Short mmCIF file of C-alpha atoms in Angstrom, two decimals:
data_model
loop_
_atom_site.label_atom_id
_atom_site.label_comp_id
_atom_site.label_asym_id
_atom_site.label_seq_id
_atom_site.Cartn_x
_atom_site.Cartn_y
_atom_site.Cartn_z
CA MET A 871 123.58 25.45 -120.97
CA ALA A 872 125.21 27.44 -118.17
CA GLU A 873 125.92 25.35 -115.08
CA VAL A 874 124.08 26.41 -111.93
CA PRO A 875 125.61 25.33 -108.59
CA ALA A 876 123.75 22.79 -106.49
CA ALA A 877 121.28 24.38 -104.08
CA GLN A 878 122.45 24.97 -100.53
CA THR A 879 119.22 26.54 -99.27
CA ALA A 880 115.51 26.09 -99.92
CA LEU A 881 112.16 27.67 -99.15
CA VAL A 882 109.25 25.21 -98.94
CA THR A 883 105.66 26.43 -98.74
CA GLY A 884 102.98 24.38 -97.03
CA ALA A 885 105.77 22.93 -94.89
CA SER A 886 103.67 22.36 -91.79
CA ARG A 887 102.17 19.02 -92.84
CA GLY A 888 101.84 16.40 -95.56
CA ILE A 889 104.09 16.47 -98.60
CA GLY A 890 105.53 19.88 -97.70
CA ARG A 891 106.76 18.64 -94.34
CA GLU A 892 108.28 15.55 -95.96
CA LEU A 893 110.01 17.68 -98.59
CA ALA A 894 111.43 20.11 -96.04
CA ILE A 895 112.83 17.33 -93.87
CA GLY A 896 114.10 15.37 -96.89
CA LEU A 897 115.92 18.38 -98.31
CA ALA A 898 117.49 19.01 -94.90
CA ARG A 899 118.70 15.42 -94.74
CA ALA A 900 120.20 15.96 -98.19
CA GLY A 901 122.23 18.86 -96.79
CA LEU A 902 120.12 21.97 -97.42
CA ASP A 903 119.17 24.67 -94.94
CA VAL A 904 115.42 25.21 -95.20
CA ALA A 905 112.99 28.08 -94.72
CA LEU A 906 109.55 26.78 -93.81
CA LEU A 907 106.41 28.71 -94.75
CA ALA A 908 102.80 28.03 -93.75
CA ARG A 909 100.04 29.60 -91.66
CA ASP A 910 100.27 27.34 -88.58
CA GLU A 911 103.34 28.33 -86.57
CA ARG A 912 102.95 25.48 -84.09
CA LEU A 913 103.15 22.84 -86.78
CA LEU A 914 105.98 24.68 -88.51
CA VAL A 915 108.03 24.60 -85.33
CA SER A 916 107.62 20.82 -85.29
CA THR A 917 108.97 20.63 -88.85
CA ALA A 918 111.80 23.00 -87.93
CA GLU A 919 112.83 20.68 -85.10
CA GLU A 920 113.18 17.84 -87.60
CA VAL A 921 115.23 20.03 -89.95
CA GLU A 922 117.54 21.00 -87.11
CA ALA A 923 117.78 17.37 -85.99
CA ALA A 924 119.25 16.70 -89.44
CA GLY A 925 121.96 19.24 -88.64
CA ARG A 926 120.62 22.03 -90.84
CA ARG A 927 119.34 25.54 -90.19
CA ALA A 928 115.59 26.19 -90.21
CA VAL A 929 113.76 29.51 -90.55
CA VAL A 930 110.07 29.54 -89.58
CA LEU A 931 107.85 31.84 -91.66
CA THR A 932 104.14 32.29 -91.02
CA ALA A 933 102.26 33.81 -93.95
CA ASP A 934 99.25 33.39 -96.19
CA VAL A 935 100.65 32.69 -99.67
CA THR A 936 97.94 34.86 -101.26
CA ASP A 937 99.01 37.97 -99.29
CA ALA A 938 101.63 39.82 -101.35
CA ASP A 939 102.96 41.90 -98.45
CA ALA A 940 103.21 38.88 -96.15
CA VAL A 941 105.00 36.87 -98.83
CA GLY A 942 107.44 39.71 -99.46
CA ARG A 943 108.28 39.96 -95.76
CA ALA A 944 108.65 36.19 -95.46
CA VAL A 945 111.03 35.97 -98.40
CA ALA A 946 113.13 38.83 -97.04
CA THR A 947 113.32 37.08 -93.66
CA ALA A 948 114.33 33.80 -95.32
CA GLU A 949 117.04 35.48 -97.38
CA THR A 950 118.39 37.20 -94.27
CA GLY A 951 118.30 34.02 -92.22
CA LEU A 952 119.77 31.68 -94.83
CA GLY A 953 121.81 34.11 -96.94
CA SER A 954 119.99 33.09 -100.13
CA ILE A 955 117.11 31.05 -101.48
CA ASP A 956 118.58 28.68 -104.04
CA LEU A 957 115.52 26.44 -104.38
CA LEU A 958 111.86 27.43 -104.11
CA VAL A 959 109.33 24.62 -103.65
CA ASN A 960 105.77 25.84 -104.22
CA ASN A 961 103.90 23.11 -102.39
CA ALA A 962 101.04 24.91 -100.59
CA GLY A 963 97.72 24.05 -102.19
CA VAL A 964 94.09 23.19 -101.55
CA ILE A 965 91.26 21.41 -103.38
CA ASP A 966 87.61 22.35 -103.82
CA PRO A 967 84.57 20.15 -103.10
CA GLU A 968 84.03 17.31 -105.56
CA VAL A 969 80.96 18.73 -107.27
CA PRO A 970 80.22 19.84 -110.87
CA LEU A 971 81.15 23.40 -111.76
CA TRP A 972 77.55 24.66 -111.65
CA GLU A 973 77.17 23.45 -108.06
CA ALA A 974 80.39 25.09 -106.84
CA ASP A 975 80.31 28.01 -104.44
CA PRO A 976 81.87 30.88 -106.46
CA GLU A 977 83.82 32.36 -103.56
CA ARG A 978 85.25 29.03 -102.45
CA TRP A 979 86.04 28.12 -106.07
CA TRP A 980 88.01 31.32 -106.54
CA ALA A 981 89.78 30.92 -103.19
CA VAL A 982 91.19 27.59 -104.42
CA VAL A 983 92.50 29.25 -107.57
CA GLU A 984 94.01 32.07 -105.51
CA THR A 985 95.88 29.70 -103.21
CA ASN A 986 97.08 27.40 -105.98
CA VAL A 987 97.95 30.05 -108.59
CA ARG A 988 98.37 33.46 -106.94
CA GLY A 989 100.43 31.83 -104.17
CA PRO A 990 103.09 30.28 -106.44
CA PHE A 991 103.12 33.46 -108.54
CA LEU A 992 103.78 35.67 -105.52
CA LEU A 993 106.51 33.38 -104.20
CA ALA A 994 108.27 33.16 -107.57
CA HIS A 995 107.82 36.89 -108.10
CA ALA A 996 109.55 37.57 -104.77
CA VAL A 997 112.28 34.93 -105.03
CA ALA A 998 113.34 34.97 -108.70
CA PRO A 999 115.09 38.38 -108.68
CA GLY A 1000 117.51 37.23 -105.97
CA MET A 1001 118.16 33.98 -107.82
CA LEU A 1002 118.91 35.82 -111.04
CA ALA A 1003 121.18 38.31 -109.27
CA ARG A 1004 123.23 35.37 -107.95
CA GLY A 1005 123.47 33.68 -111.35
CA GLY A 1006 120.53 31.30 -111.09
CA GLY A 1007 118.32 29.10 -108.96
CA ARG A 1008 115.57 26.53 -109.17
CA VAL A 1009 111.79 26.60 -108.76
CA VAL A 1010 109.71 23.46 -108.25
CA ASN A 1011 105.93 23.71 -108.50
CA LEU A 1012 104.01 20.81 -106.96
CA ASN A 1013 101.67 20.12 -109.85
CA SER A 1014 99.35 17.24 -110.69
CA GLY A 1015 98.14 15.08 -113.51
CA ALA A 1016 94.94 17.06 -112.96
CA GLY A 1017 96.61 19.91 -114.81
CA THR A 1018 96.75 17.86 -118.02
CA ARG A 1019 93.16 16.68 -118.38
CA ASP A 1020 89.46 17.44 -117.89
CA ALA A 1021 87.33 16.15 -115.04
CA PRO A 1022 83.66 16.40 -114.04
CA GLU A 1023 84.31 17.67 -110.49
CA ALA A 1024 86.67 19.87 -108.43
CA SER A 1025 87.09 22.16 -111.43
CA ALA A 1026 88.97 24.88 -109.52
CA TYR A 1027 91.74 22.44 -108.65
CA TYR A 1028 92.04 21.31 -112.28
CA VAL A 1029 92.04 24.90 -113.53
CA SER A 1030 94.70 25.89 -111.02
CA LYS A 1031 97.05 23.04 -111.85
CA THR A 1032 96.81 23.79 -115.56
CA ALA A 1033 97.65 27.42 -114.80
CA LEU A 1034 100.62 26.28 -112.75
CA PHE A 1035 102.14 24.77 -115.89
CA ARG A 1036 102.04 28.22 -117.46
CA ILE A 1037 103.80 29.79 -114.46
CA GLY A 1038 106.60 27.23 -114.62
CA GLY A 1039 106.81 27.61 -118.38
CA ALA A 1040 107.06 31.38 -118.11
CA LEU A 1041 109.89 31.11 -115.59
CA HIS A 1042 111.72 28.66 -117.84
CA GLU A 1043 111.27 30.64 -121.04
CA ALA A 1044 112.26 33.99 -119.56
CA GLY A 1045 114.93 32.87 -117.12
CA PHE A 1046 116.68 29.80 -118.48
CA GLY A 1047 119.40 31.77 -120.23
CA SER A 1048 120.16 33.57 -116.97
CA GLY A 1049 120.38 30.41 -114.87
CA LEU A 1050 116.79 29.99 -113.72
CA ARG A 1051 115.46 26.43 -113.84
CA ALA A 1052 111.78 25.54 -113.35
CA PHE A 1053 110.06 22.18 -112.93
CA GLU A 1054 106.49 20.90 -112.60
CA LEU A 1055 106.62 18.00 -110.15
CA ALA A 1056 103.52 15.83 -109.71
CA PRO A 1057 103.73 13.81 -106.48
CA GLY A 1058 101.39 11.06 -107.65
CA VAL A 1059 98.81 10.21 -104.99
CA VAL A 1060 100.42 10.45 -101.57
CA ARG A 1061 98.35 9.60 -98.51
CA THR A 1062 97.70 13.01 -96.88
CA ASP A 1063 94.85 14.73 -95.07
CA MET A 1064 93.74 16.17 -98.43
CA THR A 1065 93.76 12.94 -100.44
CA ALA A 1066 92.20 10.99 -97.56
CA SER A 1067 89.23 13.37 -97.63
CA MET A 1068 88.60 12.92 -101.36
CA ARG A 1069 85.85 10.66 -102.64
CA ALA A 1070 88.01 9.92 -105.69
CA HIS A 1071 90.51 8.08 -103.51
CA GLU A 1072 88.23 6.39 -100.99
CA ASP A 1073 88.87 2.90 -102.42
CA ARG A 1074 92.53 3.43 -103.27
CA THR A 1075 94.95 0.78 -102.08
CA GLU A 1076 98.14 1.92 -103.83
CA TRP A 1077 99.78 5.20 -102.82
CA THR A 1078 102.93 7.04 -103.84
CA GLU A 1079 105.50 7.00 -101.06
CA PRO A 1080 106.64 10.45 -99.88
CA ALA A 1081 110.24 9.30 -100.26
CA GLU A 1082 109.69 9.04 -104.03
CA VAL A 1083 108.67 12.71 -104.17
CA VAL A 1084 111.59 13.74 -101.98
CA ALA A 1085 114.06 11.84 -104.16
CA LEU A 1086 113.01 13.81 -107.26
CA ALA A 1087 113.17 17.13 -105.40
CA VAL A 1088 116.66 16.32 -104.13
CA SER A 1089 117.78 15.50 -107.68
CA VAL A 1090 116.46 18.86 -108.83
CA ALA A 1091 118.21 20.64 -105.95
CA ARG A 1092 121.52 19.02 -106.86
CA GLY A 1093 121.23 20.18 -110.47
CA GLU A 1094 121.05 16.67 -111.86
CA LEU A 1095 117.92 17.42 -113.87
CA ASP A 1096 118.64 20.95 -115.11
CA ALA A 1097 118.39 19.77 -118.72
CA LEU A 1098 114.72 19.03 -117.99
CA SER A 1099 113.89 22.59 -116.94
CA GLY A 1100 110.41 23.48 -118.15
CA CYS A 1101 109.29 19.86 -117.96
CA TYR A 1102 106.75 17.75 -116.12
CA LEU A 1103 108.11 15.14 -113.70
CA ARG A 1104 105.99 12.55 -111.91
CA ALA A 1105 106.88 10.72 -108.72
CA GLY A 1106 105.79 7.09 -108.79
CA ALA A 1107 106.46 6.88 -112.53
CA ASP A 1108 109.78 8.72 -112.82
CA THR A 1109 112.86 8.04 -110.73
CA PRO A 1110 116.05 10.09 -110.40
CA GLU A 1111 117.79 7.45 -112.51
CA SER A 1112 115.20 7.44 -115.30
CA LEU A 1113 115.13 11.23 -115.40
CA ARG A 1114 118.91 11.50 -115.54
CA ALA A 1115 118.83 9.12 -118.51
CA LEU A 1116 116.11 11.23 -120.13
CA ALA A 1117 118.15 14.39 -119.58
CA ALA A 1118 121.19 12.74 -121.16
CA ARG A 1119 119.14 11.66 -124.20
CA GLY A 1120 117.62 15.08 -124.71
CA LEU A 1121 114.01 16.04 -125.32
CA GLY A 1122 111.99 17.13 -128.29
CA PRO A 1123 110.13 20.47 -128.06
CA ASP A 1124 106.82 18.83 -127.14
CA GLU A 1125 108.04 16.19 -124.70
CA ARG A 1126 107.09 16.60 -121.04
CA ARG A 1127 105.38 19.94 -121.70
CA LEU A 1128 101.73 20.97 -121.74
CA ARG A 1129 100.98 21.45 -125.44
CA VAL A 1130 98.18 20.89 -127.93
CA VAL A 1131 99.87 18.68 -130.52
CA ALA A 1132 98.38 18.18 -133.97
CA PRO A 1133 97.93 14.55 -135.04
CA PRO A 1134 100.23 13.24 -137.76
CA ALA A 1135 99.10 14.16 -141.26
#
């Protein structure tokens, strides 16, 4: 496995609030310069101030992740401002109303899939060529356990997170030999505006701490988990230490990947 240098720069989508803001600030405190992408410039500026308070450079990018032209311009601006994008964190995402599929509004349902699938695709599509030209880079998709199972409600969210596994897998399969590393990182259940609005979490008393998500992202950025490229990581269950041990042990072809596995004969 070719060694890829530790990331010096990152682009984080959905960086204006919630997990994205925590990731951007955490990566800055770990020594990375960070490009911040979202639609709300005012909130992005607040995140940028925290990045700069950590002594790192911040580039503010306002764009809708489903707009290919806007994403292309944003990535070009980030690469000019930072010199490179070594780590892409696809964090921006939304959830649909918690209703059965047949009660969903078709347009709203599809809009969720567009944000959660087309967005990460467009970002990776724009960023990966520069990574490959420089000998490699890393992509982290903020995924979810929802991508691994069925549920009676919010079907667009579940569909989109399953699709996200395929995007990360495609990046890994096509780019690993050229230095591209891809990871599906589930943050657990962090207390955010989105999770607080969900009926599924209204009685929840235990939450994943944002610091646990940041710690895994920092380990990825440093290259400590490159042997787990293509794999599913979960904050709140995994730690940097446990994942480093897993990487040292090595994985079978079906471990930490979304597969349909036949039962033993």
